[in-house]
CSV table of C-alpha atoms in Angstrom, one decimal:
chain,number,residue,atom,x,y,z
A,979,MET,CA,-67.8,104.9,-15.2
A,980,LYS,CA,-65.3,107.7,-14.5
A,981,GLU,CA,-64.9,106.3,-10.9
A,982,GLY,CA,-63.6,103.0,-12.3
A,983,ARG,CA,-61.0,104.8,-14.5
A,984,VAL,CA,-59.7,106.6,-11.4
A,985,MET,CA,-59.6,103.6,-9.1
A,986,ASN,CA,-58.0,101.1,-11.5
A,987,PRO,CA,-54.6,102.8,-11.5
A,988,ILE,CA,-54.8,103.2,-7.7
A,989,LEU,CA,-55.7,99.5,-7.3
A,990,LYS,CA,-52.8,98.6,-9.6
A,991,VAL,CA,-50.3,100.6,-7.4
A,992,ILE,CA,-51.7,98.8,-4.3
A,993,GLN,CA,-51.3,95.5,-6.0
A,994,PHE,CA,-47.7,96.4,-7.0
A,995,ILE,CA,-46.8,97.3,-3.3
A,996,THR,CA,-48.4,94.1,-2.1
A,997,ASN,CA,-46.4,92.1,-4.6
A,998,ILE,CA,-43.1,93.8,-3.4
A,999,ASN,CA,-44.0,92.9,0.2
A,1000,LYS,CA,-44.9,89.4,-0.9
A,1001,TRP,CA,-41.6,88.8,-2.6
A,1002,VAL,CA,-39.7,90.3,0.3
A,1003,SER,CA,-41.6,87.9,2.6
A,1004,TYR,CA,-40.8,84.9,0.3
A,1005,PHE,CA,-37.1,85.9,0.3
A,1006,ALA,CA,-37.0,86.3,4.1
A,1007,LEU,CA,-38.7,82.8,4.4
A,1008,VAL,CA,-36.1,81.1,2.2
A,1009,LEU,CA,-33.3,83.0,3.9
A,1010,MET,CA,-34.6,82.0,7.4
A,1011,MET,CA,-34.9,78.4,6.4
A,1012,ILE,CA,-31.3,78.3,5.1
A,1013,ALA,CA,-30.0,80.2,8.1
A,1014,VAL,CA,-31.7,78.0,10.7
A,1015,THR,CA,-30.5,74.9,8.9
A,1016,PHE,CA,-27.0,76.1,8.8
A,1017,PHE,CA,-27.1,77.4,12.4
A,1018,SER,CA,-28.5,74.1,13.6
A,1019,ILE,CA,-25.8,72.0,11.8
A,1020,SER,CA,-23.0,74.3,13.1
A,1021,ARG,CA,-24.3,74.0,16.6
A,1022,THR,CA,-24.5,70.3,16.3
A,1023,PHE,CA,-20.8,70.1,15.4
A,1024,GLY,CA,-19.9,72.3,18.4
A,1025,GLN,CA,-19.3,75.5,16.4
A,1026,PRO,CA,-22.2,77.8,17.1
A,1027,ILE,CA,-22.5,81.0,15.1
A,1028,ILE,CA,-22.5,84.2,17.2
A,1029,GLY,CA,-25.5,86.3,16.5
A,1030,ASP,CA,-27.6,83.5,15.0
A,1031,ILE,CA,-30.7,84.3,17.1
A,1032,GLU,CA,-30.5,88.0,16.2
A,1033,LEU,CA,-30.3,87.2,12.5
A,1034,VAL,CA,-33.2,84.8,12.6
A,1035,GLN,CA,-35.2,87.5,14.5
A,1036,PHE,CA,-34.5,90.1,11.9
A,1037,THR,CA,-35.6,87.7,9.1
A,1038,MET,CA,-38.7,86.9,11.1
A,1039,VAL,CA,-39.7,90.5,11.2
A,1040,LEU,CA,-39.2,90.8,7.4
A,1041,LEU,CA,-41.3,87.7,6.9
A,1042,ILE,CA,-44.2,88.9,9.1
A,1043,MET,CA,-44.2,92.5,7.8
A,1044,GLY,CA,-44.1,91.3,4.2
A,1045,ALA,CA,-47.0,88.9,4.7
A,1046,LEU,CA,-49.5,91.4,6.2
A,1047,ALA,CA,-50.6,92.9,2.9
A,1048,ILE,CA,-51.0,89.6,1.0
A,1049,THR,CA,-52.8,88.2,3.9
A,1050,GLU,CA,-55.2,91.1,3.9
A,1051,GLN,CA,-55.6,90.8,0.1
A,1052,SER,CA,-56.5,87.1,0.2
A,1053,ASN,CA,-58.7,87.6,3.4
A,1054,SER,CA,-56.7,85.1,5.3
A,1055,HIS,CA,-56.5,86.8,8.6
A,1056,ILE,CA,-58.0,85.0,11.5
A,1057,SER,CA,-61.6,85.8,12.1
A,1058,ILE,CA,-64.3,84.4,14.3
A,1059,GLY,CA,-67.7,84.7,12.8
A,1060,LEU,CA,-69.8,82.9,15.2
A,1061,ILE,CA,-72.0,85.9,16.0
A,1062,VAL,CA,-71.5,88.0,12.8
A,1063,ASP,CA,-72.4,85.1,10.5
A,1064,LYS,CA,-75.9,85.0,12.0
A,1065,PHE,CA,-76.6,88.7,11.1
A,1066,PRO,CA,-78.4,89.8,8.0
A,1067,PRO,CA,-76.0,90.3,5.0
A,1068,SER,CA,-76.4,94.0,5.0
A,1069,LEU,CA,-75.3,94.2,8.7
A,1070,GLN,CA,-72.4,91.8,8.0
A,1071,ALA,CA,-71.3,94.1,5.1
A,1072,ALA,CA,-71.5,97.2,7.4
A,1073,ILE,CA,-69.5,95.4,10.1
A,1074,ASN,CA,-66.9,94.4,7.4
A,1075,CYS,CA,-66.6,98.0,6.3
A,1076,LEU,CA,-66.1,99.1,9.9
A,1077,SER,CA,-63.5,96.5,10.5
A,1078,GLN,CA,-61.7,97.7,7.3
A,1079,LEU,CA,-61.7,101.3,8.6
A,1080,LEU,CA,-60.4,100.2,12.0
A,1081,THR,CA,-57.7,98.2,10.3
A,1082,LEU,CA,-56.8,101.2,8.2
A,1083,LEU,CA,-56.7,103.4,11.3
A,1084,PHE,CA,-54.5,100.9,13.1
A,1085,CYS,CA,-52.0,100.5,10.2
A,1086,PHE,CA,-51.6,104.2,9.7
A,1087,LEU,CA,-51.4,104.9,13.5
A,1088,VAL,CA,-48.5,102.3,13.7
A,1089,CYS,CA,-46.8,104.0,10.7
A,1090,TRP,CA,-47.1,107.4,12.2
A,1091,VAL,CA,-45.7,106.3,15.6
A,1092,TYR,CA,-42.7,104.6,13.9
A,1093,ILE,CA,-42.0,107.5,11.7
A,1094,THR,CA,-42.2,110.1,14.5
A,1095,LYS,CA,-40.2,108.0,17.0
A,1096,MET,CA,-37.5,106.7,14.5
A,1097,ASN,CA,-34.1,106.5,16.2
A,1098,PHE,CA,-31.3,106.1,13.6
A,1099,LEU,CA,-28.7,105.3,16.3
A,1100,GLN,CA,-30.4,102.3,17.8
A,1101,SER,CA,-28.9,98.9,17.0
A,1102,SER,CA,-28.9,95.3,18.1
A,1103,ASP,CA,-27.0,94.3,21.2
A,1104,LEU,CA,-24.6,91.6,19.9
A,1105,LEU,CA,-24.0,92.3,16.2
A,1106,LYS,CA,-24.7,96.1,16.3
A,1107,ILE,CA,-27.0,95.8,13.3
A,1108,PRO,CA,-29.0,99.1,13.0
A,1109,PHE,CA,-32.7,98.9,13.5
A,1110,TYR,CA,-33.7,101.7,11.2
A,1111,PRO,CA,-33.8,99.6,7.9
A,1112,ILE,CA,-36.0,97.0,9.6
A,1113,LYS,CA,-38.2,99.7,11.0
A,1114,MET,CA,-38.5,101.3,7.6
A,1115,PHE,CA,-39.7,98.0,6.1
A,1116,LEU,CA,-42.0,97.7,9.1
A,1117,ILE,CA,-43.6,101.0,8.0
A,1118,ILE,CA,-43.8,99.8,4.4
A,1119,GLY,CA,-45.4,96.5,5.6
A,1120,PHE,CA,-48.1,98.4,7.5
A,1121,ILE,CA,-48.7,100.8,4.6
A,1122,GLY,CA,-49.2,97.9,2.4
A,1123,TRP,CA,-51.7,96.3,4.9
A,1124,GLY,CA,-53.5,99.7,5.2
A,1125,LEU,CA,-53.6,100.1,1.4
A,1126,GLU,CA,-55.1,96.6,1.0
A,1127,ALA,CA,-57.6,97.5,3.7
A,1128,ILE,CA,-58.6,100.5,1.6
A,1129,SER,CA,-58.9,98.3,-1.4
A,1130,ARG,CA,-61.1,95.9,0.4
A,1131,PHE,CA,-63.2,98.7,1.9
A,1132,TYR,CA,-63.7,100.2,-1.6
A,1133,LYS,CA,-64.8,96.8,-2.9
A,1134,SER,CA,-67.2,96.4,0.1
A,1135,VAL,CA,-68.7,99.8,-0.5
A,1136,ARG,CA,-69.2,99.0,-4.2
A,1137,SER,CA,-71.0,95.8,-3.3
A,1138,PHE,CA,-73.6,97.7,-1.2
């Protein structure tokens, strides 16, 4: 019983971080749709916007990084279960736990590399937009994904 009281606030924090990532992703999607529409119309009328591709690439990164945690939470990542689905349920659960641990390891390894190799002077070629805010959100996105993997691992272990 004590374990549930300890984990519930942690799961709520994970849910909060996932919600922040989700709303950033939604905002990036709307922004990207508006930008691509505007850029396409301006190009059609012979007035292309300089840096349009860079801006769309930045919003695409925000969209993808924001969607990682919510995709993990809803178990919507691409998976191929042709072989694993034929295993007994206990072995499927063990493989699921192992995959969650590997996801967690991958997420925190990516975060560690980006944190240790952060270059605050690097910027885009055309518009000179600094990369570090995008890289910081990339770290937040992977942390959210990793925390959701922890949450799913916890739920998998409890189901044993």
